[in-house]
Coordinates of C-alpha atoms and ligand atoms in Angstrom, one line a residue:
M1 CA -6.3 12.5 -9.2
P2 CA -5.3 13.0 -12.7
V3 CA -6.2 10.0 -15.1
D4 CA -2.5 9.1 -15.7
F5 CA -2.1 8.0 -12.0
E6 CA -3.3 4.5 -13.1
K7 CA -0.5 4.4 -15.8
Q8 CA 2.8 3.0 -15.4
S9 CA 4.5 5.3 -17.8
Y10 CA 3.4 8.3 -15.5
W11 CA 5.1 6.6 -12.6
H12 CA 8.3 5.6 -14.7
E13 CA 8.9 9.3 -15.6
R14 CA 8.0 10.5 -12.2
F15 CA 10.4 8.0 -10.5
K16 CA 13.6 8.8 -13.1
S17 CA 14.0 11.7 -10.6
E18 CA 11.9 11.1 -7.3
T19 CA 14.0 9.0 -4.9
S20 CA 11.9 9.7 -1.8
F21 CA 8.1 10.8 -1.4
E22 CA 5.3 10.0 0.9
W23 CA 1.6 10.2 -0.3
L24 CA -1.1 11.0 2.0
A25 CA 0.9 10.6 5.2
S26 CA 4.4 10.0 6.7
S27 CA 5.2 6.6 7.4
E28 CA 5.5 7.5 11.0
T29 CA 2.0 8.4 11.2
F30 CA 0.7 5.4 9.2
M31 CA 2.8 3.0 11.4
T32 CA 1.0 4.6 14.3
I33 CA -2.2 3.8 12.9
I34 CA -1.5 0.1 11.6
A35 CA 0.8 -0.9 14.6
P36 CA -2.1 -2.2 16.8
H37 CA -3.4 -4.1 13.9
L38 CA -0.3 -5.8 12.9
S39 CA 0.7 -6.7 16.5
R40 CA -2.9 -8.7 16.5
L41 CA -2.1 -10.6 13.6
P42 CA -1.8 -14.5 13.7
S43 CA 1.7 -14.7 13.0
R44 CA 3.8 -17.7 11.7
E45 CA 7.1 -18.4 13.5
S46 CA 6.3 -15.0 15.5
Q47 CA 6.8 -13.0 11.7
P48 CA 3.5 -12.0 10.2
R49 CA 3.8 -12.1 6.2
I50 CA 3.4 -8.6 5.0
L51 CA 2.7 -7.7 1.4
Q52 CA 2.9 -3.7 0.5
L53 CA 1.3 -3.0 -2.8
G54 CA 2.6 0.0 -4.7
S55 CA 5.7 0.8 -2.5
G56 CA 6.8 3.5 -4.7
T57 CA 9.4 5.8 -3.1
S58 CA 8.1 5.6 0.1
D59 CA 10.1 4.3 3.2
L60 CA 7.3 2.6 4.7
Q61 CA 9.4 -0.7 4.6
N62 CA 12.1 0.6 6.6
H63 CA 9.5 1.3 9.4
F64 CA 8.3 -2.3 9.0
R65 CA 12.0 -3.3 9.4
A66 CA 12.7 -1.3 12.1
S67 CA 9.8 -2.7 14.2
G68 CA 11.1 -6.1 13.7
Y69 CA 9.0 -7.1 10.8
L70 CA 11.1 -8.9 8.5
D71 CA 8.9 -11.0 6.3
V72 CA 7.9 -8.0 4.1
T73 CA 7.3 -8.2 0.3
N74 CA 7.5 -5.1 -1.5
V75 CA 5.4 -4.8 -4.6
D76 CA 5.4 -2.2 -7.4
Y77 CA 4.7 -2.5 -11.2
E78 CA 7.6 0.1 -12.0
P79 CA 10.8 -1.4 -11.9
L80 CA 12.4 2.2 -10.9
A81 CA 10.2 2.2 -7.6
I82 CA 11.4 -1.2 -6.7
E83 CA 15.1 -0.1 -7.2
R84 CA 14.1 2.9 -5.2
G85 CA 13.0 0.9 -2.3
R86 CA 15.9 -1.3 -2.3
Q87 CA 18.1 1.7 -2.1
L88 CA 16.1 3.3 0.8
E89 CA 16.4 0.1 2.7
E90 CA 20.3 -0.1 1.9
A91 CA 20.8 3.5 2.8
A92 CA 19.0 3.0 6.3
F93 CA 20.5 -0.4 7.3
G94 CA 23.5 -1.1 5.2
E95 CA 22.2 -4.0 3.5
V96 CA 18.8 -5.3 1.9
R97 CA 16.8 -8.0 3.8
L98 CA 13.2 -7.4 2.5
K99 CA 11.7 -8.9 -0.5
Y100 CA 10.9 -6.6 -3.7
V101 CA 9.3 -7.8 -6.6
V102 CA 8.1 -6.0 -9.8
A103 CA 4.3 -7.1 -10.1
D104 CA 0.8 -5.3 -11.2
A105 CA -1.4 -5.1 -8.2
T106 CA -4.4 -5.7 -10.4
Q107 CA -2.9 -9.0 -11.8
L108 CA -1.1 -10.4 -9.0
G109 CA -1.8 -14.0 -10.1
N110 CA 0.7 -13.3 -12.8
D111 CA 3.7 -12.4 -10.7
L112 CA 3.3 -13.9 -7.3
P113 CA 3.7 -17.7 -6.7
P114 CA 0.0 -19.1 -6.3
G115 CA 0.6 -20.9 -3.2
Q116 CA 2.1 -18.0 -1.6
R117 CA 0.0 -16.4 1.4
F118 CA 0.1 -13.1 3.4
D119 CA -1.2 -12.2 6.9
V120 CA -1.5 -8.5 5.8
V121 CA -1.9 -6.6 2.7
I122 CA -1.0 -3.0 3.0
D123 CA -1.5 -0.2 0.7
K124 CA -0.8 3.4 1.0
S125 CA -2.8 5.3 -1.4
T126 CA -1.9 2.8 -4.1
V127 CA -5.8 1.9 -4.4
D128 CA -6.2 5.9 -5.4
A129 CA -3.9 5.4 -8.5
V130 CA -5.4 2.0 -9.2
S131 CA -9.0 3.3 -9.1
C132 CA -8.3 5.9 -11.6
G133 CA -8.6 2.9 -14.2
G134 CA -12.2 2.7 -13.0
T135 CA -14.3 0.5 -10.7
T136 CA -13.3 -2.9 -12.7
T137 CA -9.6 -2.5 -12.0
L138 CA -10.2 -1.7 -8.3
L139 CA -12.3 -4.9 -8.1
R140 CA -9.6 -7.0 -9.9
M141 CA -7.1 -5.7 -7.2
A142 CA -9.4 -6.6 -4.6
S143 CA -10.1 -10.1 -5.8
G144 CA -6.5 -10.6 -6.3
I145 CA -5.6 -9.4 -2.5
R146 CA -8.3 -11.7 -1.3
K147 CA -6.6 -14.6 -3.0
Y148 CA -3.6 -14.1 -1.3
L149 CA -4.7 -13.3 2.1
A150 CA -4.0 -16.1 4.4
D151 CA -7.0 -17.3 6.8
G152 CA -7.6 -14.5 9.4
G153 CA -5.6 -12.3 7.1
I154 CA -6.5 -8.4 6.5
W155 CA -5.9 -5.5 3.8
I156 CA -5.3 -2.0 5.3
S157 CA -5.8 0.6 2.9
L158 CA -5.1 4.4 3.0
S159 CA -6.9 6.5 0.6
Y160 CA -7.7 10.3 0.2
S161 CA -11.4 9.3 -0.6
S162 CA -14.1 8.8 1.9
S163 CA -15.9 6.6 -0.4
R164 CA -13.1 4.5 -1.9
F165 CA -14.8 1.1 -1.5
D166 CA -18.2 2.1 -2.0
V167 CA -18.4 -0.4 -4.8
E168 CA -20.8 -3.1 -5.5
D169 CA -19.7 -6.6 -5.4
L170 CA -16.5 -6.0 -3.2
P171 CA -15.3 -9.1 -1.5
F172 CA -14.6 -7.4 1.8
D173 CA -16.1 -6.1 4.6
V174 CA -15.0 -2.6 5.3
E175 CA -14.4 -0.7 8.4
V176 CA -12.5 3.1 8.5
I177 CA -9.9 2.8 11.5
A178 CA -8.4 6.1 11.3
K179 CA -9.1 9.7 9.8
I180 CA -6.1 12.0 9.2
L181 CA -6.9 15.6 9.2
T182 CA -5.0 17.0 6.1
P183 CA -3.0 20.2 6.4
K184 CA -4.9 23.6 6.0
L185 CA -3.4 26.6 4.2
K186 CA -6.2 28.9 6.0
E187 CA -8.0 28.3 9.3
S188 CA -11.4 29.1 7.3
E189 CA -11.0 25.9 5.2
P190 CA -13.0 23.2 5.8
D191 CA -11.8 20.0 7.4
I192 CA -10.6 17.4 4.9
Y193 CA -9.5 13.8 6.0
H194 CA -7.8 10.9 4.5
H195 CA -9.2 7.8 5.4
C196 CA -7.6 4.4 6.8
Y197 CA -9.6 1.4 6.0
L198 CA -9.2 -2.1 7.3
L199 CA -10.9 -4.9 5.0
R200 CA -11.9 -8.2 6.0
P201 CA -12.5 -10.9 3.4
K202 CA -16.4 -11.5 3.2
Ligands
SAM1 C1 0.1 7.2 -5.0 S1 1.7 6.3 -5.2 C2 1.8 5.8 -3.6 C3 3.3 5.3 -3.3 C4 3.6 5.0 -1.7 N1 2.8 3.8 -1.3 C5 3.4 6.1 -0.7 O1 2.6 5.8 0.1 O2 4.1 6.8 -1.0 C6 1.1 4.7 -5.9 C7 2.2 3.7 -6.4 O3 1.4 2.5 -6.8 C8 2.2 2.0 -7.9 N2 1.3 1.7 -8.8 C9 0.2 2.0 -9.5 N3 -0.6 1.2 -10.1 C10 0.0 0.1 -9.7 C11 -0.3 -1.6 -10.2 N4 -1.3 -1.6 -10.7 N5 0.5 -2.3 -9.5 C12 1.5 -1.9 -8.7 N6 1.9 -0.7 -8.4 C13 0.9 0.1 -9.1 C14 2.6 3.3 -8.5 O4 4.0 2.8 -9.2 C15 3.2 4.2 -7.4 O5 4.5 3.7 -6.8

């Protein structure tokens, strides 16, 4: 990825015109992978608390809502992404019921209430953008996520990289739960996969 992917200014320019885009996989494909893990979460009043980091112009939140998950907080540090997310939900359901918060995924403590906890944190390629800022930035995101996870909570992350979490001092155990074969232009091209990770606090 170009270096600018960790910069808010890049996303601001992009979202001026982009209203809908899915990174790495469609929300349908991603939901198929994560649904069994969502259904196993400890639930509070039967609603797991979901935090999506870097929601962008994806419609993933609509898939959560359509599946009956209503305690969903969508976070992005670019206000235009938050506006797009609300618009996508309103277009699909006629009104907005999910939560949308402008916040930096690498400094969660600044923008989310300190006592708040989530049963699952989801990021669909946001970790790739954040990692353009270097390992320290990725570790800051990871330690923030860990603080906001409830007991038994998990982080599910989709990345183009097969070594995304090969970093020292990561406060999570990492497991690959799915690999998504990327489309090929020619049959002779090698197989390339995106990786879906499940991370549990150490
Ligand atoms: C690669 S896009 C993924 C968007 C969406 N999840 C998808 O699958 O289409 C990365 C998103 O993360 C957001 N982002 C990047 N760094 C961030 C940060 N430090 N805090 C919050 N959001 C961030 C960008 O604004 C962008 O919306």
